[in-house]
PDB file of C-alpha atoms and ligand atoms in Angstrom:
ATOM      1  CA  MET V   1      32.446   2.632   7.831  1.00 84.00           C
ATOM      2  CA  THR V   2      30.290   3.048  10.910  1.00 92.00           C
ATOM      3  CA  ASP V   3      31.074   0.494  13.595  1.00 95.00           C
ATOM      4  CA  TYR V   4      27.784  -0.925  14.941  1.00 96.00           C
ATOM      5  CA  VAL V   5      27.320  -2.863  18.198  1.00 97.00           C
ATOM      6  CA  ILE V   6      25.045  -5.368  16.428  1.00 97.00           C
ATOM      7  CA  SER V   7      24.800  -6.150  12.704  1.00 95.00           C
ATOM      8  CA  PRO V   8      22.618  -3.496  11.012  1.00 93.00           C
ATOM      9  CA  TYR V   9      19.584  -4.939   9.224  1.00 93.00           C
ATOM     10  CA  PRO V  10      19.647  -4.904   5.414  1.00 93.00           C
ATOM     11  CA  ARG V  11      18.046  -1.952   3.620  1.00 96.00           C
ATOM     12  CA  ALA V  12      14.504  -2.746   2.470  1.00 98.00           C
ATOM     13  CA  SER V  13      14.073  -2.559  -1.304  1.00 98.00           C
ATOM     14  CA  ALA V  14      11.636  -3.320  -4.090  1.00 98.00           C
ATOM     15  CA  ALA V  15      12.208  -5.084  -7.405  1.00 98.00           C
ATOM     16  CA  VAL V  16      12.162  -2.993 -10.582  1.00 98.00           C
ATOM     17  CA  MET V  17      10.460  -4.335 -13.697  1.00 97.00           C
ATOM     18  CA  SER V  18      12.850  -5.566 -16.417  1.00 95.00           C
ATOM     19  CA  SER V  19      15.893  -4.571 -14.355  1.00 97.00           C
ATOM     20  CA  LYS V  20      18.414  -6.107 -11.999  1.00 97.00           C
ATOM     21  CA  GLN V  21      18.546  -2.801 -10.129  1.00 98.00           C
ATOM     22  CA  ARG V  22      16.341  -2.385  -7.072  1.00 98.00           C
ATOM     23  CA  PHE V  23      14.493   0.572  -5.556  1.00 98.00           C
ATOM     24  CA  PRO V  24      15.707   1.345  -2.004  1.00 98.00           C
ATOM     25  CA  VAL V  25      12.708   1.781   0.300  1.00 98.00           C
ATOM     26  CA  ARG V  26      12.748   4.374   3.052  1.00 98.00           C
ATOM     27  CA  ARG V  27       9.223   4.707   4.513  1.00 98.00           C
ATOM     28  CA  ILE V  28       5.769   3.414   3.611  1.00 98.00           C
ATOM     29  CA  PHE V  29       2.839   5.830   3.829  1.00 98.00           C
ATOM     30  CA  CYS V  30      -0.716   4.606   3.234  1.00 98.00           C
ATOM     31  CA  VAL V  31      -3.877   6.576   2.480  1.00 97.00           C
ATOM     32  CA  GLY V  32      -7.073   5.543   4.274  1.00 92.00           C
ATOM     33  CA  ARG V  33     -10.486   5.370   2.566  1.00 89.00           C
ATOM     34  CA  ASN V  34      -9.641   6.817  -0.846  1.00 92.00           C
ATOM     35  CA  TYR V  35     -12.428   5.178  -2.881  1.00 93.00           C
ATOM     36  CA  GLY V  36     -16.034   6.180  -2.101  1.00 88.00           C
ATOM     37  CA  ALA V  37     -17.481   2.666  -2.309  1.00 87.00           C
ATOM     38  CA  HIS V  38     -14.831   1.317   0.097  1.00 87.00           C
ATOM     39  CA  ALA V  39     -15.313   4.231   2.528  1.00 85.00           C
ATOM     40  CA  ARG V  40     -19.039   3.457   2.517  1.00 87.00           C
ATOM     41  CA  GLU V  41     -18.529  -0.302   3.004  1.00 89.00           C
ATOM     42  CA  MET V  42     -16.457   0.581   6.094  1.00 86.00           C
ATOM     43  CA  GLY V  43     -19.286   2.793   7.396  1.00 86.00           C
ATOM     44  CA  PHE V  44     -17.944   6.230   6.474  1.00 86.00           C
ATOM     45  CA  SER V  45     -18.852   8.983   4.030  1.00 77.00           C
ATOM     46  CA  ASP V  46     -16.629   9.607   1.014  1.00 68.00           C
ATOM     47  CA  LYS V  47     -16.182  13.355   1.581  1.00 71.00           C
ATOM     48  CA  GLU V  48     -13.306  13.479   4.086  1.00 81.00           C
ATOM     49  CA  PRO V  49      -9.832  14.930   3.462  1.00 84.00           C
ATOM     50  CA  PRO V  50      -7.191  12.215   3.015  1.00 91.00           C
ATOM     51  CA  PHE V  51      -5.507  10.781   6.094  1.00 94.00           C
ATOM     52  CA  PHE V  52      -2.419   8.632   6.383  1.00 97.00           C
ATOM     53  CA  PHE V  53      -0.955   5.766   8.365  1.00 97.00           C
ATOM     54  CA  THR V  54       2.371   3.979   7.970  1.00 98.00           C
ATOM     55  CA  LYS V  55       3.900   0.531   7.706  1.00 98.00           C
ATOM     56  CA  PRO V  56       7.541  -0.380   8.378  1.00 98.00           C
ATOM     57  CA  ALA V  57       9.680  -0.680   5.239  1.00 98.00           C
ATOM     58  CA  ASP V  58      10.588  -4.249   6.157  1.00 97.00           C
ATOM     59  CA  ALA V  59       6.893  -5.260   5.957  1.00 98.00           C
ATOM     60  CA  LEU V  60       7.420  -5.554   2.174  1.00 98.00           C
ATOM     61  CA  ALA V  61       7.011  -8.926   0.477  1.00 98.00           C
ATOM     62  CA  GLU V  62       7.792  -9.861  -3.129  1.00 97.00           C
ATOM     63  CA  THR V  63       5.298 -11.082  -5.693  1.00 98.00           C
ATOM     64  CA  GLY V  64       5.290 -14.882  -5.891  1.00 98.00           C
ATOM     65  CA  ALA V  65       6.006 -15.232  -2.184  1.00 98.00           C
ATOM     66  CA  THR V  66       4.225 -17.454   0.290  1.00 98.00           C
ATOM     67  CA  ILE V  67       3.812 -15.393   3.435  1.00 97.00           C
ATOM     68  CA  PRO V  68       2.684 -16.722   6.814  1.00 97.00           C
ATOM     69  CA  TYR V  69      -0.855 -16.013   7.959  1.00 97.00           C
ATOM     70  CA  PRO V  70      -0.192 -13.354  10.624  1.00 97.00           C
ATOM     71  CA  PRO V  71      -0.740 -13.841  14.361  1.00 96.00           C
ATOM     72  CA  LEU V  72      -3.472 -12.315  16.588  1.00 95.00           C
ATOM     73  CA  THR V  73      -6.179 -12.138  13.895  1.00 97.00           C
ATOM     74  CA  LYS V  74      -9.189 -14.118  12.727  1.00 96.00           C
ATOM     75  CA  ASP V  75     -10.097 -11.542  10.066  1.00 98.00           C
ATOM     76  CA  LEU V  76      -7.174 -10.833   7.706  1.00 98.00           C
ATOM     77  CA  HIS V  77      -8.330  -8.626   4.805  1.00 98.00           C
ATOM     78  CA  HIS V  78      -6.771  -7.920   1.403  1.00 98.00           C
ATOM     79  CA  GLU V  79      -6.672  -4.338   0.078  1.00 98.00           C
ATOM     80  CA  ILE V  80      -5.352  -4.043  -3.486  1.00 98.00           C
ATOM     81  CA  GLU V  81      -3.746  -0.630  -4.071  1.00 98.00           C
ATOM     82  CA  LEU V  82      -1.810   1.463  -6.558  1.00 98.00           C
ATOM     83  CA  VAL V  83       1.574   2.255  -4.970  1.00 98.00           C
ATOM     84  CA  LEU V  84       3.662   5.339  -5.786  1.00 98.00           C
ATOM     85  CA  ALA V  85       7.453   5.333  -5.525  1.00 98.00           C
ATOM     86  CA  VAL V  86       8.926   8.732  -4.654  1.00 98.00           C
ATOM     87  CA  GLY V  87      12.153   9.541  -6.497  1.00 98.00           C
ATOM     88  CA  LYS V  88      12.745  13.160  -5.511  1.00 98.00           C
ATOM     89  CA  SER V  89      12.330  14.697  -2.073  1.00 98.00           C
ATOM     90  CA  GLY V  90      10.190  17.723  -1.313  1.00 98.00           C
ATOM     91  CA  ALA V  91       7.968  19.456   1.210  1.00 98.00           C
ATOM     92  CA  ASN V  92       4.758  21.379   0.547  1.00 98.00           C
ATOM     93  CA  ILE V  93       4.702  20.080  -3.020  1.00 98.00           C
ATOM     94  CA  ALA V  94       2.014  21.684  -5.180  1.00 98.00           C
ATOM     95  CA  ALA V  95      -0.297  19.173  -6.878  1.00 97.00           C
ATOM     96  CA  GLU V  96       0.754  20.519 -10.294  1.00 97.00           C
ATOM     97  CA  ASP V  97       4.414  19.738  -9.448  1.00 98.00           C
ATOM     98  CA  ALA V  98       3.735  16.319  -7.918  1.00 98.00           C
ATOM     99  CA  MET V  99       4.562  14.183 -10.956  1.00 97.00           C
ATOM    100  CA  MET V 100       8.171  15.454 -10.857  1.00 97.00           C
ATOM    101  CA  HIS V 101       8.577  13.736  -7.479  1.00 98.00           C
ATOM    102  CA  ILE V 102       7.313  10.322  -8.586  1.00 98.00           C
ATOM    103  CA  TRP V 103       9.889   7.804  -9.852  1.00 98.00           C
ATOM    104  CA  GLY V 104       7.427   5.068 -10.721  1.00 98.00           C
ATOM    105  CA  ALA V 105       4.616   2.914  -9.449  1.00 98.00           C
ATOM    106  CA  GLY V 106       3.609  -0.602  -8.527  1.00 98.00           C
ATOM    107  CA  VAL V 107       0.749  -2.698  -7.229  1.00 98.00           C
ATOM    108  CA  GLY V 108       0.589  -3.556  -3.546  1.00 98.00           C
ATOM    109  CA  ILE V 109      -1.631  -5.338  -1.055  1.00 98.00           C
ATOM    110  CA  ASP V 110      -2.304  -3.470   2.191  1.00 98.00           C
ATOM    111  CA  PHE V 111      -2.929  -6.529   4.362  1.00 98.00           C
ATOM    112  CA  THR V 112      -5.087  -5.567   7.339  1.00 98.00           C
ATOM    113  CA  ARG V 113      -5.902  -7.399  10.570  1.00 98.00           C
ATOM    114  CA  ARG V 114      -9.421  -5.952  10.397  1.00 97.00           C
ATOM    115  CA  ASP V 115     -10.521  -7.243  13.796  1.00 97.00           C
ATOM    116  CA  LEU V 116      -7.546  -5.570  15.511  1.00 97.00           C
ATOM    117  CA  GLN V 117      -7.899  -2.364  13.470  1.00 96.00           C
ATOM    118  CA  ILE V 118     -11.573  -1.969  14.401  1.00 96.00           C
ATOM    119  CA  ALA V 119     -11.067  -2.914  18.070  1.00 96.00           C
ATOM    120  CA  HIS V 120      -8.273  -0.351  18.397  1.00 96.00           C
ATOM    121  CA  ARG V 121     -10.200   2.287  16.438  1.00 93.00           C
ATOM    122  CA  GLU V 122     -13.198   1.922  18.745  1.00 94.00           C
ATOM    123  CA  LYS V 123     -10.946   2.518  21.767  1.00 96.00           C
ATOM    124  CA  GLY V 124      -9.292   5.546  20.135  1.00 95.00           C
ATOM    125  CA  ARG V 125      -5.985   3.681  19.899  1.00 94.00           C
ATOM    126  CA  PRO V 126      -3.500   3.741  16.979  1.00 94.00           C
ATOM    127  CA  TRP V 127      -4.119   1.520  13.931  1.00 94.00           C
ATOM    128  CA  ASP V 128      -0.591   0.078  13.968  1.00 96.00           C
ATOM    129  CA  TRP V 129      -1.422  -3.411  15.255  1.00 96.00           C
ATOM    130  CA  GLY V 130      -4.066  -3.737  12.545  1.00 98.00           C
ATOM    131  CA  LYS V 131      -1.892  -2.469   9.717  1.00 98.00           C
ATOM    132  CA  ALA V 132       1.852  -2.519  10.422  1.00 98.00           C
ATOM    133  CA  PHE V 133       2.771  -6.174  10.963  1.00 97.00           C
ATOM    134  CA  ASP V 134       5.337  -8.472   9.332  1.00 97.00           C
ATOM    135  CA  HIS V 135       4.718  -9.212   5.612  1.00 98.00           C
ATOM    136  CA  SER V 136       1.797  -6.742   5.581  1.00 98.00           C
ATOM    137  CA  ALA V 137       2.958  -4.905   2.436  1.00 98.00           C
ATOM    138  CA  PRO V 138       3.422  -7.196  -0.595  1.00 98.00           C
ATOM    139  CA  LEU V 139       4.498  -5.186  -3.639  1.00 98.00           C
ATOM    140  CA  SER V 140       4.863  -5.939  -7.357  1.00 98.00           C
ATOM    141  CA  PRO V 141       8.030  -4.952  -9.228  1.00 98.00           C
ATOM    142  CA  LEU V 142       7.989  -1.181  -9.723  1.00 98.00           C
ATOM    143  CA  ILE V 143       7.557   0.276 -13.199  1.00 98.00           C
ATOM    144  CA  PRO V 144       9.440   3.504 -14.003  1.00 97.00           C
ATOM    145  CA  LEU V 145       7.211   6.464 -14.902  1.00 96.00           C
ATOM    146  CA  ALA V 146       8.669   6.544 -18.426  1.00 93.00           C
ATOM    147  CA  ASP V 147       7.402   2.995 -19.117  1.00 96.00           C
ATOM    148  CA  ILE V 148       3.799   3.664 -18.038  1.00 95.00           C
ATOM    149  CA  PRO V 149       1.328   4.045 -20.947  1.00 91.00           C
ATOM    150  CA  LYS V 150       0.879   7.724 -21.833  1.00 88.00           C
ATOM    151  CA  ALA V 151      -2.903   7.568 -21.280  1.00 87.00           C
ATOM    152  CA  GLN V 152      -2.214   6.646 -17.649  1.00 90.00           C
ATOM    153  CA  ALA V 153       0.583   9.145 -17.121  1.00 87.00           C
ATOM    154  CA  GLU V 154      -1.072  10.741 -14.076  1.00 91.00           C
ATOM    155  CA  PHE V 155      -2.788   7.533 -12.906  1.00 95.00           C
ATOM    156  CA  ASN V 156      -6.247   8.929 -13.664  1.00 93.00           C
ATOM    157  CA  THR V 157      -7.432   5.713 -15.320  1.00 96.00           C
ATOM    158  CA  GLY V 158      -6.753   1.984 -15.259  1.00 97.00           C
ATOM    159  CA  ARG V 159      -8.583  -1.079 -13.958  1.00 98.00           C
ATOM    160  CA  ILE V 160      -7.569  -2.188 -10.433  1.00 98.00           C
ATOM    161  CA  TRP V 161      -8.598  -5.687  -9.357  1.00 98.00           C
ATOM    162  CA  LEU V 162      -7.908  -8.579  -6.992  1.00 98.00           C
ATOM    163  CA  SER V 163      -8.963 -12.238  -7.105  1.00 98.00           C
ATOM    164  CA  VAL V 164      -8.835 -14.859  -4.341  1.00 98.00           C
ATOM    165  CA  ASN V 165      -8.411 -18.433  -5.603  1.00 98.00           C
ATOM    166  CA  GLY V 166      -9.537 -17.207  -9.026  1.00 98.00           C
ATOM    167  CA  GLU V 167     -12.697 -15.492  -7.741  1.00 98.00           C
ATOM    168  CA  LEU V 168     -12.863 -11.747  -8.419  1.00 98.00           C
ATOM    169  CA  ARG V 169     -13.300  -9.819  -5.144  1.00 98.00           C
ATOM    170  CA  GLN V 170     -12.185  -6.263  -5.974  1.00 98.00           C
ATOM    171  CA  ASP V 171     -12.783  -4.694  -9.395  1.00 98.00           C
ATOM    172  CA  ALA V 172     -12.669  -0.925  -9.862  1.00 98.00           C
ATOM    173  CA  ASP V 173     -10.849   1.812 -11.749  1.00 97.00           C
ATOM    174  CA  LEU V 174      -8.279   4.423 -10.722  1.00 97.00           C
ATOM    175  CA  SER V 175     -10.739   7.058 -12.009  1.00 96.00           C
ATOM    176  CA  GLU V 176     -12.735   6.309  -8.822  1.00 95.00           C
ATOM    177  CA  LEU V 177      -9.976   7.610  -6.520  1.00 95.00           C
ATOM    178  CA  ILE V 178     -11.435  10.342  -4.268  1.00 93.00           C
ATOM    179  CA  TRP V 179      -8.067  12.083  -4.002  1.00 95.00           C
ATOM    180  CA  SER V 180      -5.866  11.910  -7.097  1.00 95.00           C
ATOM    181  CA  VAL V 181      -2.262  10.792  -7.006  1.00 96.00           C
ATOM    182  CA  THR V 182      -1.078  14.393  -7.331  1.00 97.00           C
ATOM    183  CA  ASP V 183      -3.380  15.522  -4.489  1.00 96.00           C
ATOM    184  CA  ILE V 184      -2.031  12.695  -2.301  1.00 97.00           C
ATOM    185  CA  ILE V 185       1.575  13.810  -2.886  1.00 98.00           C
ATOM    186  CA  ALA V 186       0.548  17.392  -2.061  1.00 97.00           C
ATOM    187  CA  PHE V 187      -1.268  16.451   1.174  1.00 97.00           C
ATOM    188  CA  CYS V 188       1.392  14.002   2.387  1.00 97.00           C
ATOM    189  CA  SER V 189       4.202  16.496   1.781  1.00 98.00           C
ATOM    190  CA  GLN V 190       2.420  19.065   3.968  1.00 97.00           C
ATOM    191  CA  SER V 191       2.932  16.761   6.948  1.00 97.00           C
ATOM    192  CA  VAL V 192       6.403  15.382   6.271  1.00 98.00           C
ATOM    193  CA  ARG V 193       9.188  16.098   3.801  1.00 98.00           C
ATOM    194  CA  LEU V 194       8.711  13.312   1.285  1.00 98.00           C
ATOM    195  CA  GLN V 195      12.031  11.603   0.639  1.00 98.00           C
ATOM    196  CA  ALA V 196      13.416   9.666  -2.301  1.00 98.00           C
ATOM    197  CA  GLY V 197      12.695   6.028  -1.481  1.00 98.00           C
ATOM    198  CA  ASP V 198       9.333   6.626   0.178  1.00 98.00           C
ATOM    199  CA  LEU V 199       6.385   4.536  -1.005  1.00 98.00           C
ATOM    200  CA  ILE V 200       2.746   5.642  -0.860  1.00 98.00           C
ATOM    201  CA  PHE V 201      -0.094   3.106  -0.897  1.00 98.00           C
ATOM    202  CA  THR V 202      -2.971   5.129  -2.365  1.00 98.00           C
ATOM    203  CA  GLY V 203      -6.006   3.350  -0.893  1.00 97.00           C
ATOM    204  CA  THR V 204      -8.200   0.413  -1.856  1.00 97.00           C
ATOM    205  CA  PRO V 205     -11.483   0.152  -3.754  1.00 96.00           C
ATOM    206  CA  ALA V 206     -14.535  -1.717  -2.439  1.00 96.00           C
ATOM    207  CA  GLY V 207     -14.684  -5.481  -2.077  1.00 97.00           C
ATOM    208  CA  VAL V 208     -12.223  -6.086   0.773  1.00 97.00           C
ATOM    209  CA  SER V 209     -12.793  -9.493   2.336  1.00 97.00           C
ATOM    210  CA  ALA V 210     -11.278 -12.096   4.625  1.00 98.00           C
ATOM    211  CA  VAL V 211      -8.640 -14.578   3.453  1.00 98.00           C
ATOM    212  CA  GLY V 212      -7.200 -17.616   5.171  1.00 98.00           C
ATOM    213  CA  PRO V 213      -4.228 -20.013   5.181  1.00 97.00           C
ATOM    214  CA  GLY V 214      -3.728 -21.613   1.761  1.00 97.00           C
ATOM    215  CA  ASP V 215      -5.504 -18.879  -0.200  1.00 98.00           C
ATOM    216  CA  SER V 216      -3.894 -17.565  -3.391  1.00 98.00           C
ATOM    217  CA  LEU V 217      -4.299 -13.852  -4.139  1.00 98.00           C
ATOM    218  CA  SER V 218      -3.737 -12.271  -7.553  1.00 98.00           C
ATOM    219  CA  GLY V 219      -4.224  -8.631  -8.376  1.00 98.00           C
ATOM    220  CA  GLY V 220      -3.153  -5.850 -10.638  1.00 98.00           C
ATOM    221  CA  VAL V 221      -3.533  -2.418 -12.110  1.00 98.00           C
ATOM    222  CA  ASP V 222      -3.739  -2.364 -15.901  1.00 97.00           C
ATOM    223  CA  GLY V 223      -0.652  -0.741 -17.379  1.00 96.00           C
ATOM    224  CA  ILE V 224       1.198  -0.767 -14.041  1.00 97.00           C
ATOM    225  CA  GLY V 225       1.751  -4.368 -12.925  1.00 97.00           C
ATOM    226  CA  GLU V 226       0.484  -7.495 -11.235  1.00 98.00           C
ATOM    227  CA  ILE V 227       1.051  -9.244  -7.932  1.00 98.00           C
ATOM    228  CA  GLN V 228       0.506 -12.790  -6.706  1.00 98.00           C
ATOM    229  CA  ILE V 229       0.750 -13.888  -3.071  1.00 98.00           C
ATOM    230  CA  THR V 230      -0.012 -17.191  -1.338  1.00 98.00           C
ATOM    231  CA  LEU V 231      -0.930 -17.302   2.340  1.00 98.00           C
ATOM    232  CA  GLY V 232       0.861 -19.976   4.314  1.00 97.00           C
ATOM    233  CA  GLU V 233       0.095 -21.456   7.678  1.00 92.00           C
ATOM    234  CA  ARG V 234      -0.650 -19.350  10.741  1.00 89.00           C
ATOM    235  CA  GLU V 235       2.580 -17.838  12.070  1.00 74.00           C
ATOM    236  CA  ALA V 236       3.755 -18.849  15.506  1.00 70.00           C
ATOM    237  CA  VAL V 237       5.381 -15.809  17.119  1.00 63.00           C
TER     238      VAL V 237
HETATM  239 MN1  LIG Z   1      -5.461   0.428   2.490  1.00 62.64          MN
END
């Protein structure tokens, strides 16, 4: 046993559907602007190659949780996303081999402090303060690839949606992804060696909007899972 000078923090992990076992989480990669209508609502074209940003693994939150409204923002946005769970490591993975590296999938919310993200973007600064804050990555229980309906085996179809207090805000289909799941694995693995335990948030469809303390968010991807999160009071840091 390694002898540490302070107690090491617990390993981040995600629940697994219909199982007491958990999925150990290593890193969280996120794809920006991967649905045309969302890219356009953010003021961009839908023709760009995929790009990535990251969140810390301990930004995860479980479905059913009440999470504090984060500090430093007046414009917290929801982004409902299909999330891939990597089960086998690899670098320079060909798109046609990508499915072999995926263990399963889930539904996540890429919470975004939009005001901070845009302010930093305009100054050419990193996105981190807009994207990588505490509780910024709620995630449903993961479903193993083998349990996903055959028609959705490569995530090419399936309704993706999110409601706030029962009002539908995001409603799209995985068929609208600009870059497919297998393309995303290929691109990401050109930059880093993907490792077992990595998660990839695959981008959000149009309809992102602001939420506030007390709001209840529900979302899902048909055939994959559902997530529910309540926003608590503003966090005092
Ligand atoms: Mn996103």
